[in-house]
């Protein structure tokens, strides 16, 4: 690493030549053909992704095309960081000399920690919310289309968590995966800490409340991947 623009574009072209799904079909509830088509396609798209996960039980819960792209791009990485731990930790850590993982939930942290004995490069941190986090009971449609102003869990509840990356020097990381809580602030805080030619990955990037991330990275080359229902976006820092 760093990843050259030509290398990034080559992998992007490979992904786009035969995508897992050609677009995200999610639609707001309405009396339209688009929404009707989405409701018809949704069970099949969920079934197809579940089959993929069963066939690839060690892979993280990202879009399949994103996993393919990252395995092609992360061939000479040294420093990585992730917000949100689990399968991503055990899957991506072997690509790195040093891998920082940040988790907010204690029970999950303890479960994942037991699986990291053979991964000495992982530095694993538990950083819980400063305040009680409101319970969420959101439909899949609300998760996609709810604007940040209406989302019941503001990023400010996770200030220590989101600010963890700020302790590092600028351009410290080849790779940052944002797949935990308070993703907008985590992603924005990561920009300065990412090396030129490094990768910033956002899971569930179709959600309306992450609009600020897309705006901030509008001039970065990207690989957009989808299962047909949820997206993972990979940006390369210029």
Coordinates of N, CA and C in Angstrom, one line a residue:
X1 N 0.8 -1.2 0.0 CA 0.0 0.0 0.0 C 0.9 1.2 0.0
X2 N 0.5 2.4 -0.6 CA -0.8 2.8 -1.1 C -1.2 2.1 -2.3
X3 N -2.5 2.2 -2.6 CA -3.1 1.6 -3.8 C -3.2 2.6 -4.9
X4 N -2.6 2.3 -6.0 CA -2.6 3.2 -7.1 C -4.0 3.4 -7.7
X5 N -4.3 4.5 -8.3 CA -5.6 4.7 -8.9 C -5.9 3.7 -10.0
X6 N -4.9 3.3 -10.8 CA -5.1 2.4 -11.8 C -5.4 1.0 -11.3
X7 N -4.8 0.6 -10.2 CA -5.1 -0.7 -9.5 C -6.5 -0.7 -9.0
X8 N -6.9 0.4 -8.4 CA -8.3 0.6 -7.8 C -9.3 0.5 -9.0
X9 N -9.0 1.2 -10.0 CA -10.0 1.2 -11.2 C -10.1 -0.2 -11.8
X10 N -9.0 -0.9 -11.9 CA -9.0 -2.3 -12.4 C -9.9 -3.2 -11.6
X11 N -9.8 -3.1 -10.3 CA -10.6 -3.9 -9.4 C -12.1 -3.5 -9.6
X12 N -12.3 -2.2 -9.6 CA -13.7 -1.7 -9.8 C -14.3 -2.2 -11.1
X13 N -13.5 -2.2 -12.2 CA -14.0 -2.7 -13.4 C -14.4 -4.2 -13.3
X14 N -13.5 -5.0 -12.6 CA -13.8 -6.4 -12.4 C -15.2 -6.6 -11.7
X15 N -15.4 -5.8 -10.6 CA -16.6 -5.9 -9.9 C -17.8 -5.6 -10.7
X16 N -17.7 -4.5 -11.5 CA -18.8 -4.0 -12.3 C -19.1 -4.9 -13.5
X17 N -18.2 -5.7 -13.9 CA -18.4 -6.5 -15.0 C -19.3 -7.7 -14.8
X18 N -19.4 -8.1 -13.5 CA -20.3 -9.2 -13.1 C -20.7 -9.0 -11.7
X19 N -21.6 -8.1 -11.4 CA -21.9 -7.8 -10.0 C -22.8 -8.8 -9.4
X20 N -22.8 -8.9 -8.1 CA -23.7 -9.7 -7.3 C -25.1 -9.3 -7.5
X21 N -25.3 -7.9 -7.5 CA -26.6 -7.3 -7.9 C -26.3 -6.0 -8.6
X22 N -27.1 -5.7 -9.5 CA -26.8 -4.5 -10.4 C -27.3 -3.2 -9.8
X23 N -28.2 -3.2 -8.8 CA -28.6 -2.0 -8.2 C -29.3 -2.3 -6.9
X24 N -29.5 -1.3 -6.0 CA -30.3 -1.4 -4.8 C -31.7 -1.1 -5.1
X25 N -32.6 -2.1 -4.8 CA -34.0 -2.0 -5.2 C -34.9 -1.4 -4.1
X26 N -34.3 -1.0 -3.0 CA -35.1 -0.5 -1.9 C -35.9 0.8 -2.3
X27 N -37.2 0.8 -1.9 CA -38.0 2.0 -2.2 C -38.9 2.3 -1.0
X28 N -39.2 3.6 -0.9 CA -40.1 4.0 0.2 C -41.5 3.4 -0.1
X29 N -42.3 3.2 0.9 CA -43.6 2.6 0.7 C -44.5 3.7 0.0
X30 N -45.1 3.2 -1.1 CA -45.9 4.1 -2.0 C -46.7 3.2 -2.9
X31 N -47.7 3.9 -3.6 CA -48.5 3.2 -4.6 C -47.8 3.4 -6.0
X32 N -46.6 2.8 -6.1 CA -45.9 3.0 -7.4 C -45.4 1.6 -7.8
X33 N -45.1 1.5 -9.1 CA -44.6 0.3 -9.7 C -43.2 0.0 -9.1
X34 N -42.4 1.0 -8.8 CA -41.1 0.8 -8.2 C -41.2 0.1 -6.9
X35 N -42.1 0.5 -6.0 CA -42.3 -0.1 -4.7 C -42.8 -1.5 -4.8
X36 N -43.8 -1.7 -5.7 CA -44.4 -3.0 -5.9 C -43.3 -4.0 -6.4
X37 N -42.4 -3.6 -7.3 CA -41.3 -4.4 -7.8 C -40.4 -4.7 -6.7
X38 N -40.1 -3.7 -5.9 CA -39.2 -4.0 -4.7 C -39.7 -5.0 -3.8
X39 N -41.0 -5.0 -3.5 CA -41.6 -5.9 -2.5 C -41.6 -7.3 -3.1
X40 N -41.8 -7.4 -4.5 CA -41.7 -8.7 -5.1 C -40.3 -9.3 -5.1
X41 N -39.3 -8.4 -5.3 CA -37.9 -8.9 -5.4 C -37.3 -9.2 -4.0
X42 N -37.8 -8.5 -2.9 CA -37.1 -8.5 -1.6 C -36.9 -9.9 -1.1
X43 N -37.9 -10.8 -1.1 CA -37.7 -12.2 -0.5 C -36.6 -12.9 -1.2
X44 N -36.5 -12.8 -2.6 CA -35.5 -13.5 -3.4 C -34.1 -12.9 -3.0
X45 N -34.0 -11.6 -2.9 CA -32.7 -10.9 -2.7 C -32.2 -11.3 -1.3
X46 N -33.1 -11.4 -0.3 CA -32.7 -11.8 1.0 C -32.3 -13.3 1.0
X47 N -33.0 -14.1 0.4 CA -32.7 -15.5 0.3 C -31.3 -15.7 -0.4
X48 N -31.1 -15.0 -1.5 CA -29.8 -15.2 -2.2 C -28.6 -14.8 -1.4
X49 N -28.8 -13.7 -0.6 CA -27.7 -13.2 0.2 C -27.5 -14.2 1.4
X50 N -28.5 -14.7 2.0 CA -28.4 -15.7 3.0 C -27.7 -17.0 2.6
X51 N -28.0 -17.4 1.3 CA -27.3 -18.5 0.8 C -25.8 -18.3 0.6
X52 N -25.5 -17.1 0.2 CA -24.1 -16.7 0.1 C -23.4 -16.7 1.5
X53 N -24.0 -16.2 2.5 CA -23.4 -16.2 3.8 C -23.2 -17.6 4.4
X54 N -24.2 -18.5 4.1 CA -24.1 -19.9 4.5 C -22.9 -20.6 3.8
X55 N -22.6 -20.2 2.6 CA -21.5 -20.8 1.8 C -20.2 -20.2 2.2
X56 N -20.2 -19.0 2.9 CA -19.0 -18.3 3.2 C -19.0 -17.9 4.7
X57 N -19.1 -18.8 5.6 CA -19.3 -18.5 7.0 C -18.2 -17.7 7.7
X58 N -17.1 -17.6 7.1 CA -16.0 -16.8 7.8 C -15.9 -15.4 7.3
X59 N -16.7 -15.1 6.3 CA -16.6 -13.7 5.7 C -17.5 -12.7 6.5
X60 N -17.1 -11.5 6.5 CA -17.9 -10.5 7.2 C -19.2 -10.2 6.5
X61 N -20.1 -9.5 7.3 CA -21.4 -9.2 6.7 C -21.4 -7.9 5.9
X62 N -20.6 -8.0 4.8 CA -20.5 -6.9 3.8 C -21.0 -7.5 2.5
X63 N -21.2 -6.6 1.6 CA -21.7 -7.1 0.2 C -20.6 -8.0 -0.4
X64 N -21.0 -9.1 -1.0 CA -20.0 -10.0 -1.6 C -19.0 -9.3 -2.5
X65 N -19.5 -8.4 -3.3 CA -18.6 -7.8 -4.2 C -17.5 -6.9 -3.5
X66 N -17.9 -6.3 -2.4 CA -17.0 -5.5 -1.6 C -15.9 -6.4 -1.0
X67 N -16.3 -7.6 -0.5 CA -15.3 -8.6 0.0 C -14.3 -9.0 -1.1
X68 N -14.8 -9.3 -2.3 CA -14.0 -9.6 -3.4 C -13.0 -8.5 -3.7
X69 N -13.5 -7.3 -3.8 CA -12.7 -6.1 -4.1 C -11.6 -5.9 -3.0
X70 N -11.9 -6.0 -1.8 CA -11.0 -5.8 -0.7 C -9.9 -6.9 -0.7
X71 N -10.3 -8.1 -1.0 CA -9.2 -9.2 -1.0 C -8.3 -9.0 -2.1
X72 N -8.7 -8.3 -3.2 CA -7.8 -8.0 -4.3 C -6.9 -6.8 -4.0
X73 N -7.4 -5.8 -3.2 CA -6.7 -4.6 -2.9 C -5.8 -4.6 -1.7
X74 N -6.1 -5.4 -0.7 CA -5.4 -5.4 0.5 C -4.3 -6.5 0.5
X75 N -3.4 -6.3 -0.5 CA -2.3 -7.3 -0.6 C -1.0 -6.8 0.0
X76 N -0.8 -5.5 0.3 CA 0.4 -5.0 0.9 C 0.1 -4.0 2.0
X77 N -0.9 -4.2 2.7 CA -1.3 -3.3 3.8 C -0.5 -3.5 5.0
X78 N -0.4 -2.4 5.8 CA 0.4 -2.6 7.1 C -0.5 -2.1 8.3
X79 N -1.3 -1.1 8.2 CA -2.0 -0.5 9.3 C -3.5 -0.5 9.0
X80 N -4.3 -1.1 9.8 CA -5.8 -1.0 9.5 C -6.5 -0.7 10.8
X81 N -7.7 -0.2 10.7 CA -8.6 0.1 11.8 C -10.0 -0.2 11.4
X82 N -10.8 -0.7 12.4 CA -12.2 -0.9 12.1 C -13.1 -0.4 13.3
X83 N -14.2 0.2 13.0 CA -15.2 0.5 14.0 C -16.3 -0.6 13.8
X84 N -16.5 -1.4 14.9 CA -17.4 -2.6 14.8 C -16.6 -3.8 14.6
X85 N -16.7 -4.8 15.5 CA -15.9 -6.0 15.4 C -16.8 -7.2 15.1
X86 N -16.1 -8.4 14.9 CA -16.8 -9.6 14.7 C -16.0 -10.4 13.6
X87 N -16.8 -10.9 12.6 CA -16.2 -11.6 11.5 C -15.2 -10.7 10.7
X88 N -15.5 -9.4 10.7 CA -14.6 -8.6 10.0 C -13.2 -8.6 10.6
X89 N -13.1 -8.7 11.9 CA -11.8 -8.7 12.6 C -11.0 -9.9 12.3
X90 N -11.6 -11.1 12.3 CA -10.8 -12.3 12.0 C -10.5 -12.4 10.6
X91 N -11.4 -11.8 9.7 CA -11.2 -11.9 8.3 C -10.1 -11.0 7.8
X92 N -10.2 -9.7 8.2 CA -9.3 -8.7 7.7 C -7.9 -8.6 8.4
X93 N -7.9 -8.9 9.7 CA -6.7 -8.7 10.4 C -5.5 -9.4 9.8
X94 N -5.6 -10.6 9.3 CA -4.4 -11.3 8.7 C -3.8 -10.5 7.5
X95 N -4.5 -9.6 6.9 CA -3.9 -8.8 5.9 C -2.9 -7.7 6.4
X96 N -2.9 -7.5 7.7 CA -2.2 -6.3 8.3 C -1.1 -6.7 9.3
X97 N -0.1 -5.8 9.4 CA 0.9 -6.0 10.4 C 0.3 -5.5 11.8
X98 N -0.6 -4.5 11.7 CA -1.2 -4.0 12.9 C -2.7 -3.7 12.6
X99 N -3.6 -4.1 13.4 CA -5.0 -3.9 13.2 C -5.7 -3.5 14.4
X100 N -6.3 -2.3 14.4 CA -7.0 -1.8 15.6 C -8.5 -2.0 15.4
X101 N -9.1 -2.6 16.4 CA -10.6 -2.9 16.4 C -11.3 -2.2 17.6
X102 N -12.4 -1.5 17.3 CA -13.1 -0.8 18.4 C -14.5 -1.3 18.4
X103 N -14.9 -1.7 19.6 CA -16.2 -2.2 19.9 C -16.9 -1.5 21.0
X104 N -18.3 -1.3 20.9 CA -19.0 -0.6 21.9 C -19.8 -1.4 22.9
X105 N -20.0 -2.7 22.6 CA -20.9 -3.5 23.3 C -20.1 -4.6 24.1
X106 N -20.2 -4.6 25.4 CA -19.3 -5.5 26.2 C -19.5 -7.0 26.0
X107 N -20.7 -7.4 25.9 CA -21.0 -8.9 25.7 C -20.4 -9.3 24.4
X108 N -20.6 -8.6 23.4 CA -20.1 -8.9 22.0 C -18.5 -8.8 22.1
X109 N -18.0 -7.8 22.7 CA -16.6 -7.7 22.8 C -15.9 -8.9 23.4
X110 N -16.5 -9.4 24.5 CA -16.0 -10.6 25.2 C -16.1 -11.9 24.3
X111 N -17.1 -12.0 23.5 CA -17.3 -13.1 22.6 C -16.2 -13.1 21.5
X112 N -16.0 -11.9 20.9 CA -15.0 -11.8 19.9 C -13.6 -11.9 20.4
X113 N -13.4 -11.4 21.6 CA -12.0 -11.5 22.1 C -11.5 -12.9 22.2
X114 N -12.4 -13.8 22.5 CA -12.0 -15.2 22.6 C -11.5 -15.8 21.3
X115 N -11.8 -15.2 20.2 CA -11.4 -15.7 18.9 C -10.2 -15.0 18.3
X116 N -9.5 -14.2 19.1 CA -8.4 -13.4 18.6 C -7.0 -13.9 19.1
X117 N -7.0 -15.1 19.8 CA -5.8 -15.6 20.3 C -4.7 -15.8 19.3
X118 N -5.1 -16.1 18.1 CA -4.1 -16.4 17.0 C -3.8 -15.2 16.2
X119 N -4.3 -14.0 16.6 CA -4.1 -12.8 15.8 C -3.5 -11.7 16.7
X120 N -2.2 -11.9 16.9 CA -1.5 -10.9 17.8 C -1.4 -9.5 17.3
X121 N -1.6 -9.3 16.0 CA -1.6 -8.0 15.4 C -2.8 -7.2 15.8
X122 N -3.9 -7.8 16.4 CA -5.1 -7.1 16.7 C -4.9 -6.4 18.0
X123 N -5.2 -5.1 18.1 CA -5.3 -4.3 19.3 C -6.8 -4.0 19.5
X124 N -7.4 -4.6 20.5 CA -8.9 -4.6 20.6 C -9.3 -3.8 21.8
X125 N -10.2 -2.9 21.5 CA -10.7 -1.9 22.5 C -12.2 -1.9 22.7
X126 N -12.6 -1.9 23.9 CA -14.0 -1.7 24.3 C -14.2 -0.3 24.7
X127 N -15.1 0.4 24.0 CA -15.4 1.8 24.3 C -16.9 2.0 24.3
X128 N -17.5 2.0 25.4 CA -19.0 2.0 25.5 C -19.5 3.5 25.4
X129 N -20.8 3.6 25.2 CA -21.5 4.9 25.1 C -21.4 5.6 26.4
X130 N -21.3 7.0 26.4 CA -21.2 7.7 27.6 C -22.6 7.8 28.4
X131 N -23.7 7.6 27.6 CA -25.0 7.7 28.2 C -25.8 6.4 27.8
X132 N -27.0 6.3 28.4 CA -27.8 5.2 28.0 C -28.3 5.4 26.6
X133 N -28.3 4.3 25.8 CA -28.6 4.4 24.4 C -30.1 4.0 24.2
X134 N -30.9 4.9 23.6 CA -32.3 4.5 23.4 C -32.5 3.3 22.6
X135 N -33.5 2.5 22.9 CA -33.8 1.3 22.2 C -34.4 1.7 20.8
X136 N -33.9 0.9 19.8 CA -34.4 1.2 18.4 C -35.3 0.0 18.0
X137 N -36.4 0.3 17.4 CA -37.2 -0.7 16.8 C -37.6 -0.2 15.4
X138 N -36.7 -0.2 14.5 CA -36.9 0.4 13.2 C -37.1 -0.7 12.1
X139 N -38.0 -0.4 11.2 CA -38.2 -1.3 10.1 C -37.0 -1.2 9.1
X140 N -36.9 -2.1 8.2 CA -35.8 -2.0 7.2 C -36.0 -0.8 6.4
X141 N -37.2 -0.4 6.1 CA -37.5 0.8 5.4 C -37.1 2.1 6.1
X142 N -37.3 2.1 7.4 CA -36.9 3.3 8.2 C -35.4 3.3 8.3
X143 N -34.7 2.2 8.4 CA -33.3 2.2 8.4 C -32.7 2.8 7.2
X144 N -33.3 2.6 6.0 CA -32.8 3.1 4.8 C -33.1 4.6 4.6
X145 N -34.3 4.9 4.9 CA -34.8 6.3 4.4 C -34.9 7.3 5.5
X146 N -34.8 6.9 6.8 CA -34.9 7.9 7.9 C -33.7 8.9 7.9
X147 N -34.0 10.2 7.8 CA -32.9 11.2 7.8 C -32.3 11.3 9.2
X148 N -31.1 11.8 9.2 CA -30.3 11.8 10.5 C -31.0 12.6 11.5
X149 N -31.8 13.6 11.2 CA -32.5 14.4 12.1 C -33.5 13.7 13.0
X150 N -34.0 12.6 12.4 CA -35.1 11.8 13.0 C -34.5 10.5 13.7
X151 N -33.3 10.2 13.4 CA -32.7 9.0 13.9 C -32.6 9.1 15.5
X152 N -33.1 8.0 16.2 CA -33.2 8.2 17.7 C -31.9 8.1 18.4
X153 N -30.8 7.7 17.8 CA -29.5 7.5 18.5 C -28.5 8.5 17.9
X154 N -28.3 9.7 18.5 CA -27.3 10.6 17.9 C -25.9 10.2 18.1
X155 N -25.0 10.6 17.2 CA -23.6 10.2 17.3 C -23.0 10.7 18.6
X156 N -23.5 11.8 19.1 CA -23.0 12.4 20.3 C -23.0 11.5 21.5
X157 N -23.8 10.5 21.5 CA -23.8 9.5 22.6 C -22.5 8.7 22.7
X158 N -21.8 8.7 21.6 CA -20.6 7.8 21.4 C -19.4 8.6 21.2
X159 N -19.2 9.7 21.9 CA -18.1 10.7 21.6 C -16.7 10.0 21.8
X160 N -16.5 9.3 23.0 CA -15.2 8.7 23.2 C -14.9 7.6 22.1
X161 N -16.0 6.9 21.7 CA -15.9 5.9 20.7 C -15.5 6.5 19.3
X162 N -16.2 7.5 18.9 CA -16.0 8.2 17.6 C -14.6 8.9 17.6
X163 N -14.2 9.4 18.7 CA -13.0 10.2 18.8 C -11.8 9.4 19.0
X164 N -11.9 8.1 19.2 CA -10.8 7.2 19.5 C -9.7 7.4 18.4
X165 N -10.1 7.5 17.2 CA -9.1 7.5 16.1 C -8.3 8.8 16.0
X166 N -8.8 9.9 16.7 CA -8.2 11.2 16.7 C -6.8 11.2 17.4
X167 N -6.5 10.2 18.2 CA -5.2 10.1 18.9 C -4.1 9.8 18.0
X168 N -4.4 9.2 16.8 CA -3.3 8.8 15.9 C -2.9 10.0 15.0
X169 N -1.7 9.8 14.5 CA -1.1 10.8 13.6 C -1.8 10.9 12.3
X170 N -1.8 12.0 11.6 CA -2.4 12.0 10.2 C -1.7 11.0 9.4
X171 N -2.5 10.4 8.5 CA -2.1 9.4 7.5 C -1.5 8.2 8.2
X172 N -2.1 7.7 9.2 CA -1.6 6.5 10.0 C -2.1 5.2 9.4
X173 N -3.2 5.2 8.6 CA -3.8 3.9 8.3 C -4.0 3.7 6.8
X174 N -3.8 2.5 6.4 CA -4.0 2.1 5.0 C -5.5 1.8 4.7
X175 N -6.3 1.5 5.8 CA -7.6 1.0 5.7 C -8.4 1.3 6.9
X176 N -9.6 1.8 6.7 CA -10.5 2.1 7.8 C -11.9 1.5 7.4
X177 N -12.4 0.6 8.2 CA -13.8 0.1 8.0 C -14.7 0.7 9.0
X178 N -15.8 1.2 8.5 CA -16.8 1.8 9.4 C -18.1 1.0 9.4
X179 N -18.3 0.2 10.4 CA -19.4 -0.7 10.4 C -19.9 -0.9 11.8
X180 N -19.8 0.1 12.7 CA -20.3 0.1 14.0 C -21.3 1.2 14.3
X181 N -21.2 1.8 15.4 CA -22.1 2.9 15.8 C -21.6 4.3 15.3
X182 N -22.5 5.3 15.3 CA -22.1 6.6 15.0 C -21.3 6.7 13.8
X183 N -21.7 6.1 12.7 CA -20.9 6.0 11.5 C -20.5 7.3 10.8
X184 N -21.4 8.2 10.9 CA -21.0 9.5 10.2 C -19.8 10.1 10.8
X185 N -19.8 10.3 12.2 CA -18.7 10.9 12.9 C -17.5 10.0 12.7
X186 N -17.6 8.7 12.9 CA -16.5 7.8 12.7 C -15.8 8.0 11.3
X187 N -16.6 8.0 10.3 CA -16.0 8.2 8.9 C -15.4 9.5 8.8
X188 N -16.0 10.6 9.2 CA -15.5 11.9 9.0 C -14.2 12.1 9.8
X189 N -14.1 11.5 11.0 CA -12.9 11.6 11.8 C -11.8 10.8 11.2
X190 N -12.1 9.8 10.3 CA -11.1 8.9 9.7 C -10.4 9.6 8.6
X191 N -11.0 10.6 7.9 CA -10.4 11.1 6.7 C -9.0 11.5 6.8
X192 N -8.7 12.3 7.8 CA -7.3 12.8 8.0 C -6.4 11.7 8.4
X193 N -6.9 10.7 9.0 CA -6.0 9.6 9.5 C -5.7 8.5 8.5
X194 N -6.3 8.6 7.3 CA -6.1 7.7 6.2 C -5.0 8.2 5.3
X195 N -4.1 7.2 4.9 CA -3.0 7.6 4.0 C -3.6 7.9 2.6
X196 N -2.9 8.7 1.8 CA -3.3 8.8 0.4 C -3.1 7.5 -0.3
X197 N -4.1 7.1 -1.0 CA -4.2 5.7 -1.6 C -4.8 4.7 -0.7
X198 N -5.2 5.1 0.5 CA -5.8 4.2 1.5 C -7.3 4.1 1.2
X199 N -7.9 3.1 1.9 CA -9.3 2.8 1.6 C -10.2 3.1 2.8
X200 N -11.3 3.7 2.6 CA -12.3 3.9 3.6 C -13.6 3.2 3.2
X201 N -14.1 2.3 4.0 CA -15.2 1.4 3.7 C -16.3 1.7 4.6
X202 N -17.5 1.9 4.1 CA -18.7 2.1 4.8 C -19.7 1.1 4.5
X203 N -20.2 0.3 5.5 CA -21.3 -0.6 5.3 C -22.6 0.0 5.5
X204 N -23.6 -0.5 4.8 CA -25.0 0.0 4.8 C -25.0 1.5 4.3
X205 N -24.2 1.7 3.3 CA -24.0 3.1 2.9 C -25.1 3.7 2.1
X206 N -26.2 2.9 1.9 CA -27.4 3.4 1.2 C -28.3 4.2 2.2
X207 N -28.0 4.1 3.5 CA -28.9 4.8 4.5 C -28.8 6.3 4.4
X208 N -30.0 6.9 4.4 CA -30.1 8.4 4.2 C -29.3 9.2 5.2
X209 N -29.2 8.6 6.4 CA -28.5 9.4 7.5 C -27.0 9.5 7.3
X210 N -26.4 8.8 6.3 CA -25.0 8.9 6.0 C -24.7 9.8 4.9
X211 N -25.7 10.7 4.6 CA -25.5 11.6 3.4 C -24.3 12.5 3.6
X212 N -23.9 12.9 4.8 CA -22.8 13.8 5.0 C -21.5 13.1 4.6
X213 N -21.4 11.8 4.7 CA -20.2 11.0 4.3 C -20.0 11.1 2.8
X214 N -21.1 10.8 2.1 CA -21.1 10.8 0.7 C -20.7 12.2 0.2
X215 N -21.2 13.2 0.8 CA -20.9 14.6 0.4 C -19.4 14.9 0.6
X216 N -18.9 14.5 1.8 CA -17.5 14.8 2.1 C -16.5 14.1 1.2
X217 N -16.9 12.9 0.7 CA -16.1 12.1 -0.2 C -16.5 12.1 -1.6
X218 N -17.2 13.1 -2.0 CA -17.8 13.2 -3.4 C -16.7 13.1 -4.5
X219 N -15.5 13.6 -4.2 CA -14.4 13.7 -5.2 C -13.5 12.5 -5.1
X220 N -13.8 11.5 -4.2 CA -12.9 10.3 -4.1 C -13.4 9.2 -5.0
X221 N -12.5 8.6 -5.7 CA -12.9 7.4 -6.5 C -13.6 6.4 -5.6
X222 N -14.6 5.7 -6.1 CA -15.3 4.7 -5.2 C -15.7 3.5 -6.0
X223 N -15.9 2.4 -5.2 CA -16.5 1.2 -5.7 C -17.8 1.0 -5.0
X224 N -18.9 1.0 -5.7 CA -20.2 0.9 -5.0 C -20.7 -0.6 -5.2
X225 N -21.0 -1.2 -4.1 CA -21.5 -2.6 -4.2 C -22.8 -2.8 -3.5
X226 N -23.6 -3.8 -3.9 CA -24.9 -4.0 -3.3 C -25.3 -5.4 -3.3
X227 N -26.2 -5.8 -2.4 CA -26.8 -7.1 -2.4 C -28.2 -7.0 -3.1
X228 N -28.6 -5.8 -3.5 CA -29.9 -5.5 -4.0 C -30.8 -4.8 -2.9
X229 N -30.3 -5.0 -1.6 CA -31.1 -4.4 -0.5 C -30.2 -3.5 0.4
X230 N -28.9 -3.8 0.4 CA -28.0 -3.0 1.2 C -26.7 -2.9 0.5
X231 N -26.0 -1.8 0.8 CA -24.8 -1.4 0.0 C -23.6 -1.4 0.9
X232 N -22.4 -1.6 0.3 CA -21.1 -1.4 0.9 C -20.3 -0.5 -0.1
X233 N -19.8 0.6 0.4 CA -19.1 1.5 -0.5 C -17.6 1.5 -0.1
X234 N -16.7 1.5 -1.1 CA -15.3 1.5 -0.8 C -14.8 2.8 -1.5
X235 N -14.1 3.7 -0.8 CA -13.5 4.9 -1.4 C -12.0 4.8 -1.3
X236 N -11.3 5.3 -2.3 CA -9.9 5.5 -2.3 C -9.5 6.9 -2.0
X237 N -8.7 7.2 -1.0 CA -8.3 8.6 -0.7 C -7.3 9.1 -1.8
X238 N -7.6 10.2 -2.5 CA -6.7 10.7 -3.5 C -5.3 11.0 -2.9

